[in-house]
Short mmCIF file of C-alpha atoms in Angstrom, two decimals:
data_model
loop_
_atom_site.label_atom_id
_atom_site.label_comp_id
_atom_site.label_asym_id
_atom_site.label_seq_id
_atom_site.Cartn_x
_atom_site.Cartn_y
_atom_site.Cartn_z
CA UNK A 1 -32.07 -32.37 10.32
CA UNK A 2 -29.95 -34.60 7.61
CA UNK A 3 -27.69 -32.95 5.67
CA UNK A 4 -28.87 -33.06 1.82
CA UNK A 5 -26.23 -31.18 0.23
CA UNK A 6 -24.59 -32.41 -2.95
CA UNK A 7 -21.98 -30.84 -4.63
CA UNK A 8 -22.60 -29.02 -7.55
CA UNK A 9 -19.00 -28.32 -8.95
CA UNK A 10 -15.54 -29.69 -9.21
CA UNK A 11 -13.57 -26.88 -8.25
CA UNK A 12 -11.06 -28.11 -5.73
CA UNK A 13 -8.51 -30.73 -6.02
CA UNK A 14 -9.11 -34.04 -4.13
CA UNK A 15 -6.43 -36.61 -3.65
CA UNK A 16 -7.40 -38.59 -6.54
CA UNK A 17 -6.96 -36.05 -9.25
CA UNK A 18 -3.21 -34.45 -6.86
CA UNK A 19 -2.43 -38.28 -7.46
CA UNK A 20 -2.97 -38.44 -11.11
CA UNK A 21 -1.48 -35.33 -12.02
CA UNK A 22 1.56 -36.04 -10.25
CA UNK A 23 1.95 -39.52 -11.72
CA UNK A 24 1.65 -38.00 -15.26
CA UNK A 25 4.35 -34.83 -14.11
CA UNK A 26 6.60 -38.33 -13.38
CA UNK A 27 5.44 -39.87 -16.99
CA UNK A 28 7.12 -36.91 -18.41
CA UNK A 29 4.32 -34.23 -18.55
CA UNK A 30 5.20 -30.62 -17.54
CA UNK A 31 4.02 -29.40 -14.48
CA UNK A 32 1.94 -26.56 -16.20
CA UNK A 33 0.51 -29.07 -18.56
CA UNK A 34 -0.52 -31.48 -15.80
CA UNK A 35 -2.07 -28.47 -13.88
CA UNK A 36 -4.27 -27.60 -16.38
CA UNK A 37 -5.63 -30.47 -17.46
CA UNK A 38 -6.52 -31.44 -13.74
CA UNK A 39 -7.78 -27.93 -12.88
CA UNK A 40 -5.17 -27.36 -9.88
CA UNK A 41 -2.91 -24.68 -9.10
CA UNK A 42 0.57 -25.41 -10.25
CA UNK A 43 1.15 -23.81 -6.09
CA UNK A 44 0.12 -26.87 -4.76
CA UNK A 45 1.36 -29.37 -6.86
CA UNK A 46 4.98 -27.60 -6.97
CA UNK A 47 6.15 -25.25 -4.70
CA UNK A 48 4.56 -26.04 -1.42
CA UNK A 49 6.11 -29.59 -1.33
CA UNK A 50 9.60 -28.48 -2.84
CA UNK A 51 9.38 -26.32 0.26
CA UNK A 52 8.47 -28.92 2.67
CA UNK A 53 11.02 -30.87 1.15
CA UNK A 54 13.67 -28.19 1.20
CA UNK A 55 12.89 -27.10 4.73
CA UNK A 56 13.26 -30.86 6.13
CA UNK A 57 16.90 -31.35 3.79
CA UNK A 58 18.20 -28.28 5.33
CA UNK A 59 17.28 -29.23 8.94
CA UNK A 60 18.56 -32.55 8.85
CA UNK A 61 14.61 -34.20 9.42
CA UNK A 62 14.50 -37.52 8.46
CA UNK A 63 12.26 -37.87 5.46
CA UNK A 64 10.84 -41.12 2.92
CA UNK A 65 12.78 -42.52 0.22
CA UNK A 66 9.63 -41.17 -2.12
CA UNK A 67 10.56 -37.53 -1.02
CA UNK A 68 14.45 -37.76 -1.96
CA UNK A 69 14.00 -39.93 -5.08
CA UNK A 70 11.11 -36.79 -6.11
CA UNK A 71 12.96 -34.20 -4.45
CA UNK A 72 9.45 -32.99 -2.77
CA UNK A 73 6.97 -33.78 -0.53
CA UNK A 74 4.16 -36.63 -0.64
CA UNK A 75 0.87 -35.61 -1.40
CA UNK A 76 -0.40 -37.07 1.22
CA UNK A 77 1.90 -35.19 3.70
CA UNK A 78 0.27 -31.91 2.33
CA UNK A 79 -3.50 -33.10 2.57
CA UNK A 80 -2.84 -34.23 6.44
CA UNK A 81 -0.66 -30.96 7.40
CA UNK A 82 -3.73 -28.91 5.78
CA UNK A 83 -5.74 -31.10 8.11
CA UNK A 84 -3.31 -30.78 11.20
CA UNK A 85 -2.81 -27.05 10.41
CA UNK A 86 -6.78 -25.72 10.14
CA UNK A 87 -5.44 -24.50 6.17
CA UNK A 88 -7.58 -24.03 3.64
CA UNK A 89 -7.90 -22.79 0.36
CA UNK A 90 -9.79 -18.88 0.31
CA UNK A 91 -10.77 -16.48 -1.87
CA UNK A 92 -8.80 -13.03 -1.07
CA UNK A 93 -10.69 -9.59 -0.71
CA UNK A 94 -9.76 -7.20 -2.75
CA UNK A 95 -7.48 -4.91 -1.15
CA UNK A 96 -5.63 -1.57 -2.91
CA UNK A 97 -1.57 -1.77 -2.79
CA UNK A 98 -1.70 1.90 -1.74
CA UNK A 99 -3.78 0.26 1.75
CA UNK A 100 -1.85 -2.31 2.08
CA UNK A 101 1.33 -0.74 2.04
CA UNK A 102 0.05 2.35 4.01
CA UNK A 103 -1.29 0.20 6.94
CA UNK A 104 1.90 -0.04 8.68
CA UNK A 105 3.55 0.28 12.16
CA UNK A 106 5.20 3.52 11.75
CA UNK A 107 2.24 5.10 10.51
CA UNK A 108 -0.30 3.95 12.91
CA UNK A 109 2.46 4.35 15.84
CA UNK A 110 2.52 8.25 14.66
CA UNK A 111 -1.10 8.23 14.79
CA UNK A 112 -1.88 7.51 18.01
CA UNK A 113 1.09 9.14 19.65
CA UNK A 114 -0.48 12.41 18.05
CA UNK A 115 -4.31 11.09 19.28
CA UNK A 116 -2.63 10.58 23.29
CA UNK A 117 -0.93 14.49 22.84
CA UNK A 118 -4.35 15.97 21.81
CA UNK A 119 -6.24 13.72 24.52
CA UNK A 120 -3.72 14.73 27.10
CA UNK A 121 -3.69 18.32 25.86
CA UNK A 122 -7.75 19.01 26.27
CA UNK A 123 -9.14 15.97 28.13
CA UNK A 124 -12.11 15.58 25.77
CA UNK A 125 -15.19 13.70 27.18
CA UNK A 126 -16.24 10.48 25.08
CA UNK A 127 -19.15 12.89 23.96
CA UNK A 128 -16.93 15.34 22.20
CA UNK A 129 -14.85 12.92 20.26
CA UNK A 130 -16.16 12.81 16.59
CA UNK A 131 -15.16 10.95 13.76
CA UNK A 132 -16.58 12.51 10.30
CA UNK A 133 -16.86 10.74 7.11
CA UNK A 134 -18.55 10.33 3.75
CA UNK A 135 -19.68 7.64 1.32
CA UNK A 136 -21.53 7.15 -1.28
CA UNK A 137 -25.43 5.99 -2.65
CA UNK A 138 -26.23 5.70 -5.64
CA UNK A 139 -29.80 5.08 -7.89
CA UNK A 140 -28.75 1.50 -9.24
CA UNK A 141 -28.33 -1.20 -6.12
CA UNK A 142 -26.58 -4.54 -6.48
CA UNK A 143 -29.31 -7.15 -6.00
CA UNK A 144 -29.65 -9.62 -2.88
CA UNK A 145 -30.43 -12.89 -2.95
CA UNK A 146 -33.59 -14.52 -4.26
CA UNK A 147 -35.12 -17.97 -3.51
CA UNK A 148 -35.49 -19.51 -7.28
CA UNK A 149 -35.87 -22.86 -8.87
CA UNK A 150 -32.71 -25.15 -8.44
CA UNK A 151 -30.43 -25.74 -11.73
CA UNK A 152 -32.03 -22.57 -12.97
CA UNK A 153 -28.55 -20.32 -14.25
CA UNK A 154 -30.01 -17.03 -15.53
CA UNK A 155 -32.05 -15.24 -12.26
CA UNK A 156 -32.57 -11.67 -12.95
CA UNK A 157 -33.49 -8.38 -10.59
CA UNK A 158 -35.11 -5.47 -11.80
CA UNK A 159 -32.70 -2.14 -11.45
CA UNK A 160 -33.41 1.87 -12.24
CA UNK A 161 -30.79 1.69 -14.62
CA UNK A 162 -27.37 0.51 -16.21
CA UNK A 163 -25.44 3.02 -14.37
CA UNK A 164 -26.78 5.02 -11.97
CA UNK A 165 -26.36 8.55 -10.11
CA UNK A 166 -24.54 9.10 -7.07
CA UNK A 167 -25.07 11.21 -4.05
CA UNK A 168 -22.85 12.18 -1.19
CA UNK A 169 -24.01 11.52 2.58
CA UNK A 170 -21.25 13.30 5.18
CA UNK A 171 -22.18 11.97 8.57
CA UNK A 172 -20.46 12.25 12.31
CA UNK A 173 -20.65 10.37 15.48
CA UNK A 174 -19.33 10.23 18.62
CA UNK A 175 -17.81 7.84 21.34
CA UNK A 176 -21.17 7.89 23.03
CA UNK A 177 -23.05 6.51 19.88
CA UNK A 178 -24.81 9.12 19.12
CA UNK A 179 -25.16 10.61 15.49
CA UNK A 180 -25.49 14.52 13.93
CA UNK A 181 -27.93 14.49 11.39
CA UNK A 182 -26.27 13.86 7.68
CA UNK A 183 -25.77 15.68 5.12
CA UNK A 184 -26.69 15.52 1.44
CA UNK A 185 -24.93 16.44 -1.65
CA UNK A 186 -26.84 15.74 -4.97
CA UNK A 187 -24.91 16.16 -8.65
CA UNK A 188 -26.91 19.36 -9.62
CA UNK A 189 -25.68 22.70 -9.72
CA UNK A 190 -28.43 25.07 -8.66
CA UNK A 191 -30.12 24.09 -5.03
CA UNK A 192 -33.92 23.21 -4.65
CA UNK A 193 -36.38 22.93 -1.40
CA UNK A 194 -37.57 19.55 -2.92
CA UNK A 195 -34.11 18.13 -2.21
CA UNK A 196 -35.80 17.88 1.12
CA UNK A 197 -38.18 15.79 1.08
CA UNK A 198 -38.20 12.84 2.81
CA UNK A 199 -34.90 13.07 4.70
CA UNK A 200 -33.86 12.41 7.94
CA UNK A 201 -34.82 14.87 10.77
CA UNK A 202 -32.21 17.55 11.04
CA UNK A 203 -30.40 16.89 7.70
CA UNK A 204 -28.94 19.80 5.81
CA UNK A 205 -28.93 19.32 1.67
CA UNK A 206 -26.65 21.17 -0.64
CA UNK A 207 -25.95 20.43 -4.34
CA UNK A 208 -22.51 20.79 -6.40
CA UNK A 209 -21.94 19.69 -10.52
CA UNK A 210 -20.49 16.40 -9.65
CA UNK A 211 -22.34 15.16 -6.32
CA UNK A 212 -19.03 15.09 -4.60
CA UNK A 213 -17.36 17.40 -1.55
CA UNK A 214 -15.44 20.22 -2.52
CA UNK A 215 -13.70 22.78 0.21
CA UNK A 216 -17.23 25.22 0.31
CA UNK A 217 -19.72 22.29 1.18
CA UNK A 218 -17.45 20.63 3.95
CA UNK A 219 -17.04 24.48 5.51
CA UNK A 220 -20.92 24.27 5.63
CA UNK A 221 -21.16 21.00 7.55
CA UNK A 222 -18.48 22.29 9.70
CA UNK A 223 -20.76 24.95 10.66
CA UNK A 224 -23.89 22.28 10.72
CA UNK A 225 -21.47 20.37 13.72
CA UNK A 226 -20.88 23.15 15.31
CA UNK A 227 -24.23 24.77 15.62
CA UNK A 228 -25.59 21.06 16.97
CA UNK A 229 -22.74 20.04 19.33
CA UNK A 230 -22.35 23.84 20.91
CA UNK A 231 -18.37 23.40 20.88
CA UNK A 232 -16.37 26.24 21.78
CA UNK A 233 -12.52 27.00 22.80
CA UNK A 234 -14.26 26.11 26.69
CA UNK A 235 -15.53 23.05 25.54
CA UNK A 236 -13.49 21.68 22.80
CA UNK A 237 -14.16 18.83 20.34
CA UNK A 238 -12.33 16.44 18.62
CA UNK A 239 -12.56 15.40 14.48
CA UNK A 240 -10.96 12.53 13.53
CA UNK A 241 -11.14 13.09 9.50
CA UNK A 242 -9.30 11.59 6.52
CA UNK A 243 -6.73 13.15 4.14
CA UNK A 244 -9.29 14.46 1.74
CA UNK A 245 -8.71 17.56 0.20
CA UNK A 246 -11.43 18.94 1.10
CA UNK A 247 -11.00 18.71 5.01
CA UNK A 248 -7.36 20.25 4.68
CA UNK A 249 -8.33 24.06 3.38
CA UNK A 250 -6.98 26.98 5.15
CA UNK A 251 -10.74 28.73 5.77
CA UNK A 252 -11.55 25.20 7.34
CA UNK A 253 -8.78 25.55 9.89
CA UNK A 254 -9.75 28.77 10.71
CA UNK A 255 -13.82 28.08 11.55
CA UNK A 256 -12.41 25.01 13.68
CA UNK A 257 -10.08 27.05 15.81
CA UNK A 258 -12.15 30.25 16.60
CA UNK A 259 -14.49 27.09 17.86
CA UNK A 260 -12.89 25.46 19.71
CA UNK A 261 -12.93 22.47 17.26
CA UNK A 262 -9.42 20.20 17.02
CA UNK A 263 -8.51 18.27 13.51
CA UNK A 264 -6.65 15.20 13.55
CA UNK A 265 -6.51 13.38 9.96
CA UNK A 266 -5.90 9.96 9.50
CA UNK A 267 -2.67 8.14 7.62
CA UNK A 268 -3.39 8.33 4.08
CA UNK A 269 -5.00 5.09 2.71
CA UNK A 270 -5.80 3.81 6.22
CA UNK A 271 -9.24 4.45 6.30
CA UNK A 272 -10.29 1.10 6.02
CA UNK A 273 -8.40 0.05 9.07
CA UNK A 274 -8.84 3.18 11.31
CA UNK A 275 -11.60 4.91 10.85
CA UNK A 276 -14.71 4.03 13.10
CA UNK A 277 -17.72 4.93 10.88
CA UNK A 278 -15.81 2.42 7.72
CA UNK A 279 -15.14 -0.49 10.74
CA UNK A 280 -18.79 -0.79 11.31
CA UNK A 281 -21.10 1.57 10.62
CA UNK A 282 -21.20 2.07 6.40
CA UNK A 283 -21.19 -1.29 5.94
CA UNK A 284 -24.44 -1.86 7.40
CA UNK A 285 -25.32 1.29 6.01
CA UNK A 286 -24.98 0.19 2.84
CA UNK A 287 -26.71 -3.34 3.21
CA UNK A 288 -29.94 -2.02 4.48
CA UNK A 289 -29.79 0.43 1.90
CA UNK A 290 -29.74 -2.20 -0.93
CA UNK A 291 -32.56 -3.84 0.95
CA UNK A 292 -34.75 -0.53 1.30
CA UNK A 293 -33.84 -0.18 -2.73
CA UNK A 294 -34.86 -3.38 -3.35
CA UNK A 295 -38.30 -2.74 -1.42
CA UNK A 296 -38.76 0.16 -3.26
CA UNK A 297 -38.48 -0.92 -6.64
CA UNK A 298 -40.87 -3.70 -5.87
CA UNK A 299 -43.42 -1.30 -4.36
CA UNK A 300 -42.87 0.84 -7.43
CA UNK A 301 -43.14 -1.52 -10.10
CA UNK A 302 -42.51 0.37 -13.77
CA UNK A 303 -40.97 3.17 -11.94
CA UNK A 304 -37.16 3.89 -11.69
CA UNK A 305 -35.63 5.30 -8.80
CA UNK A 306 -34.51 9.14 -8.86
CA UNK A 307 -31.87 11.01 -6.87
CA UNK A 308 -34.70 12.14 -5.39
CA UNK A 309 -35.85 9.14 -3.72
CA UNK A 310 -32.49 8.50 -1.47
CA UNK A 311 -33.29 11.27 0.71
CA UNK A 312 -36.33 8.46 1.84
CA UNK A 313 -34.73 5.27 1.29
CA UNK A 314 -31.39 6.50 3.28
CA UNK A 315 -33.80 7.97 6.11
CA UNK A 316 -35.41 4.36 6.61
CA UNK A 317 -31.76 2.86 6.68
CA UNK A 318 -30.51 5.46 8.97
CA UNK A 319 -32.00 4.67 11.69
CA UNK A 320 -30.89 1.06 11.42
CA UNK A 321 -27.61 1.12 10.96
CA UNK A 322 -26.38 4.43 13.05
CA UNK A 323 -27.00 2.52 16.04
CA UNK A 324 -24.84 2.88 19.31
CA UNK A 325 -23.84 -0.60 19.00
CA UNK A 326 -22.20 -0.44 15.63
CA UNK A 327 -21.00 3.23 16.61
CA UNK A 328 -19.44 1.86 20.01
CA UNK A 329 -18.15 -1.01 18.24
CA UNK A 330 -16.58 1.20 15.30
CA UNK A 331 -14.84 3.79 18.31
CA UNK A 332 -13.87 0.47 20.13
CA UNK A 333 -12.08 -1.91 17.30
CA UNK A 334 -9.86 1.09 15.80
CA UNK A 335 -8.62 1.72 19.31
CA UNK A 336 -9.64 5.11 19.55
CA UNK A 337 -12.02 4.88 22.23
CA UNK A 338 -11.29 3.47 24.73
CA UNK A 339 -7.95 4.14 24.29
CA UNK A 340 -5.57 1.56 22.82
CA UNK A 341 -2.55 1.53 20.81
CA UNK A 342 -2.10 -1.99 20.92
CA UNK A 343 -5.56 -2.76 19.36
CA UNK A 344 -3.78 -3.64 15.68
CA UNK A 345 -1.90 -7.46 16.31
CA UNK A 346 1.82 -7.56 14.39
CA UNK A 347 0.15 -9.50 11.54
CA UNK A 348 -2.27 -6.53 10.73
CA UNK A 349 0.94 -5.12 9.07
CA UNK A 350 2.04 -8.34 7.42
CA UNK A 351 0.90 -6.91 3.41
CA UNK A 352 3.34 -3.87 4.49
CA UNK A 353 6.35 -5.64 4.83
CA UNK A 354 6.89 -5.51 1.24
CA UNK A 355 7.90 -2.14 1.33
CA UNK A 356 10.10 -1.72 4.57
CA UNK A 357 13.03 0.62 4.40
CA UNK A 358 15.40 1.26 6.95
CA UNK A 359 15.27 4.56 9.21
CA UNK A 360 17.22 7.32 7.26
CA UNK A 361 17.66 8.70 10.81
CA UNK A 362 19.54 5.65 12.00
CA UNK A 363 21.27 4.75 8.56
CA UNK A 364 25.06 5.18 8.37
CA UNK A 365 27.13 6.99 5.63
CA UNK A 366 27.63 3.34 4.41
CA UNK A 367 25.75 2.49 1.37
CA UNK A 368 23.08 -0.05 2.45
CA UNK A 369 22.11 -2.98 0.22
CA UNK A 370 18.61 -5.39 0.45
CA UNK A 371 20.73 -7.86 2.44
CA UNK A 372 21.22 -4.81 4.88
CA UNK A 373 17.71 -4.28 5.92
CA UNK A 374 16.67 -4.79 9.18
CA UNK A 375 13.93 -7.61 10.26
CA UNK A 376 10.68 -5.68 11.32
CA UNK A 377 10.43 -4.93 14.93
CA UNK A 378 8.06 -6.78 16.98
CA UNK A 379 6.48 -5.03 20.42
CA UNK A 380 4.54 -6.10 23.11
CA UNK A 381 4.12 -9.27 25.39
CA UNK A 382 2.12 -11.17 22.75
CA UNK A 383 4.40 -10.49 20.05
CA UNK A 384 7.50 -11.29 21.97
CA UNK A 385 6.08 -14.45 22.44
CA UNK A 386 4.95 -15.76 19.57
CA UNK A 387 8.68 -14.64 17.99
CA UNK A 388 10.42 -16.40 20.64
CA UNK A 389 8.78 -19.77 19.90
CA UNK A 390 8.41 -19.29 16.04
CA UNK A 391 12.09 -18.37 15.29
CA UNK A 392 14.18 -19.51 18.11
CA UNK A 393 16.46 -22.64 16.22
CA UNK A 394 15.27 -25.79 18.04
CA UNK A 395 18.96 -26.72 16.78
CA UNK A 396 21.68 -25.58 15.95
CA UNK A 397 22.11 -24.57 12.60
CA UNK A 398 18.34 -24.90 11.88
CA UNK A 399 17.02 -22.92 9.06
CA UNK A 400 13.73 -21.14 9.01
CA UNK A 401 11.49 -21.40 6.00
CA UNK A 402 11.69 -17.80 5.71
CA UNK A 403 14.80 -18.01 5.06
CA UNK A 404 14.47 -20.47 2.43
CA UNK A 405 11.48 -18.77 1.12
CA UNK A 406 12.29 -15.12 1.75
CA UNK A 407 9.60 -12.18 1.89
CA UNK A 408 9.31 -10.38 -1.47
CA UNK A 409 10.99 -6.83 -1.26
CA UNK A 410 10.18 -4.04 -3.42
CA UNK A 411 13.53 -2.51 -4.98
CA UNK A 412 14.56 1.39 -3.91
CA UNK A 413 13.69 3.75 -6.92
CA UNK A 414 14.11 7.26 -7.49
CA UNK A 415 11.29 9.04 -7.42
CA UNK A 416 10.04 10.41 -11.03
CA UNK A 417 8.53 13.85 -9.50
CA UNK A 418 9.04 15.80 -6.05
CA UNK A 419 5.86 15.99 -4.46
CA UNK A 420 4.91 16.65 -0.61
CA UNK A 421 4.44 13.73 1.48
CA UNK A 422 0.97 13.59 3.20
CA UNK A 423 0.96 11.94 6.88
CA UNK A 424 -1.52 12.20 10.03
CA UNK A 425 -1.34 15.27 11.47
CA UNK A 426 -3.00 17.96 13.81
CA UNK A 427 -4.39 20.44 11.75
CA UNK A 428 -5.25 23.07 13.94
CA UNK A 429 -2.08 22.99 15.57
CA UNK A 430 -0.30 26.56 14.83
CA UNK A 431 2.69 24.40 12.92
CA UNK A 432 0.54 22.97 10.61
CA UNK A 433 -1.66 26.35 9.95
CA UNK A 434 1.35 28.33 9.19
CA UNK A 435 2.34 25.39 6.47
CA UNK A 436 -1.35 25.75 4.92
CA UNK A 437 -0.98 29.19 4.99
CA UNK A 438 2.29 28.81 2.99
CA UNK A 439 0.73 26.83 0.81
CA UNK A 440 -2.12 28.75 -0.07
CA UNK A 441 -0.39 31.33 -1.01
CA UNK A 442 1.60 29.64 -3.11
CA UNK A 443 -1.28 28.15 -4.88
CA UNK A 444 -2.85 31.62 -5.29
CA UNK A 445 0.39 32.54 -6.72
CA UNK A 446 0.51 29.83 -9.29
CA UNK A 447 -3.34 30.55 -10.16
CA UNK A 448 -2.78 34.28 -11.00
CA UNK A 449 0.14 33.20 -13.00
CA UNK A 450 -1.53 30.89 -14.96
CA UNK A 451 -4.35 33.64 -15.22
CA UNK A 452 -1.80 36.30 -16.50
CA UNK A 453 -0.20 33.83 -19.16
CA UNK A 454 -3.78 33.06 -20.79
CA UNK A 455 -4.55 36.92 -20.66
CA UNK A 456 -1.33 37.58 -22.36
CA UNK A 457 -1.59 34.34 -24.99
CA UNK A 458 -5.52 36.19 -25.86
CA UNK A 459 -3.89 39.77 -26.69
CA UNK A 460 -1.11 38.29 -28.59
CA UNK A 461 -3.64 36.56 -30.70
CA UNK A 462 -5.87 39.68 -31.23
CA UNK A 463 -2.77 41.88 -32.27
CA UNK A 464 -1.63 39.07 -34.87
CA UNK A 465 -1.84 40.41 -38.65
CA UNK A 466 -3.81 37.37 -39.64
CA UNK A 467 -6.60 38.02 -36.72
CA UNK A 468 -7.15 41.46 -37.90
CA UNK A 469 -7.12 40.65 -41.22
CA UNK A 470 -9.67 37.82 -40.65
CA UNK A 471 -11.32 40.55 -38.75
CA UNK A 472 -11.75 42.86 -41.67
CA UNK A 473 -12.62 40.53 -44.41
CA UNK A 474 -15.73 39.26 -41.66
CA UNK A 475 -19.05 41.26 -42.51
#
């Protein structure tokens, strides 16, 4: 079939308009002037050839006259080492500085040295590893794409609403691929039978005042796992759970020991990277829910979509995405079934190199500056490798663009307030129970104290002359 695509835009710079630009940047125009008018990022016409042309000076490469005289590179050097290189220009996603700095060696190194102890430790089957998680659905679905009229720019899709309302659904599977039946949490504070209706086979349904987990509701799904996977100190389990609040409560810890069930939490912010049901089994989740929404509010034309139509939509994309190929594949590409530390390449923790510190165990009593900190390690035969032929000087005296270029390096600051470091950890472990036992009594401490203060601000107020003296002129 002939290809009968025609471009519709001129976004991208061909070597026409690089050309022109650059000719008026020699005419006298500024480079930021230049760049605008022509639409191109002042990147490409600057920086990237002052770095080509840098890297060659420095290495004693032989380069044009045109290069010297312009003290960068040609233009057409950069179109054919895009070409030679597979480059090309791409549109980022989206990714949190808190994940992208968490995501890093160290952390996922502590990780699975703690996942190997507890493996070692209770030689759990494939069937009693777990990983539980939540996410979200909500009333008001993005719309997918329509077939429409070409050159037409306003296409609408019919929603429930502007905003819409959000329940919780807590599900868990295992290394086998199968699934425990979810759990619902709708944003209403007393609890009705109709919440039922419609949902999948074995779910459980609770309600709270914002639709979101609390300590209370995940103790009750704790109990819904336990009762379906028959767990006990004989036949132990594994959860692999994040950081949230929630999870880490003392009465938690204590259901999950007296049944046999063993907590490991994830590195905060890591989820996106680690976790199996967020690697490949929410996204599809959420995909065939948008479809099933979009279904629905075509079969229900003039009708907007409740909270109590998810229990329905979810249970017809439950059974498509909780599959034990996306489950498998989940358990499989975090490296936590089968087992493999390795499963994360060295540039997986590229965005984290911003933020590398040295080891405070390994620093001296010498004061350390930013020239001071060490390269980050590379491990393992691939890695090796690939640094032996990517740094090694071909000459000597050769200078690596890195080095002309550097990394950028966040600068050590004091921290404004003390507060407690949260890392993976083993929550059932006696260590760890003792520290949440610490710390709930502390926070009981705190919460009487605070109680006490407002009692005592209250009687002040009611023994103040002008109280009782508003109280006696009151009829």
């Amino acid at each position: 079939m002939p290809r009968v695509y025609k471009r519709k835009t001129s976004r991208g710079a061909t070597t026409d308009v690089l050309e022109r630009a650059t000719s008026e940047v020699g005419e006298g125009k500024s480079i930021r002037a230049a760049a605008k008018d022509a639409k191109i990022d002042r990147m490409t016409l600057k920086r990237c050839r002052e770095l080509a042309y840098e890297f060659a000076k420095r290495n004693n490469i032989p380069v044009p006259d045109s290069w010297s005289r312009e003290e960068r590179a040609g233009v057409d050097w950069l179109e054919l080492f895009k070409n030679r290189q597979h480059l090309s220009c791409r549109t980022p996603e989206a990714t949190s500085l808190a994940r992208a700095t968490a995501f890093n060696e160290h952390n996922v190194t502590l990780f699975f040295d703690k996942l190997a102890s507890v493996i070692n430790r209770y030689k759990f089957p494939p069937n009693m590893i777990y990983n539980m998680d939540e996410t979200g659905v909500t009333t008001v679905q993005e719309p997918k794409q329509i077939v429409t009229q070409m050159g037409k720019k306003v296409v609408g899709s019919v929603t429930s609403g502007e905003r819409g309302e959000l329940v919780t659904v807590m599900c868990a599977v295992n290394a086998t691929g199968n699934t425990i039946p979810p759990m619902f949490i709708f944003p209403r504070v007393k609890y009705h039978e109709h919440f039922f209706r419609g949902a999948p086979t074995g779910s459980i349904v609770t309600a709270t005042k914002s639709g979101w987990i609390n300590e209370e509701v995940f103790r009750v799904y704790l109990e819904h796992v336990i009762q379906l996977t028959n767990c006990s100190k004989d036949h132990p389990l594994l959860l692999i759970l994040d950081n949230h609040l929630a999870h880490v409560s003392l009465k938690s810890v204590e259901i999950a020991r007296e049944n046999g069930i063993v907590m490991l939490t994830l590195p905060p912010h890591t989820s996106h990277k680690m976790q199996p049901l967020n690697a490949s089994v929410y996204g599809p989740l959420k995909t065939y829910y948008k479809k099933a929404m979009d279904s629905w509010m075509r079969t229900h034309p003039g009708q907007t979509a409740s909270i109590y139509a998810i229990q329905e939509i979810v249970h017809e994309t439950f059974l498509s995405a909780m599959t034990p190929r996306n489950i498998l594949s989940g358990f499989r590409s975090t490296g936590i079934f089968l087992f493999n530390r390795d499963i994360f390449p060295q540039e997986a923790y590229a965005p984290s190199m911003v933020t590398d510190r040295p080891n405070p165990d390994e620093q001296s009593d010498q004061p350390s500056t930013s020239a001071d900190l060490p390269a980050p390690s590379v491990t393992g035969p691939e890695s090796s490798s690939r640094s032996d032929s990517a740094v090694s000087p071909s000459h000597p005296g050769y200078v690596s663009p890195v080095e002309i270029m550097p990394f950028p390096k966040v600068m050590a600051t004091k921290p404004k307030r003390k507060h407690t470091k949260v890392k993976t950890q083993i929550l059932t472990d006696t260590h760890e129970k003792l520290l949440l036992e610490t710390s709930h009594r502390d926070k009981e401490k705190k919460m009487a104290g605070e109680l006490l203060k407002k009692q005592g601000a209250k009687k002040q107020k009611n023994n103040s002359p002008s109280w009782k003296a508003a109280q006696r002129v009151t009829p």
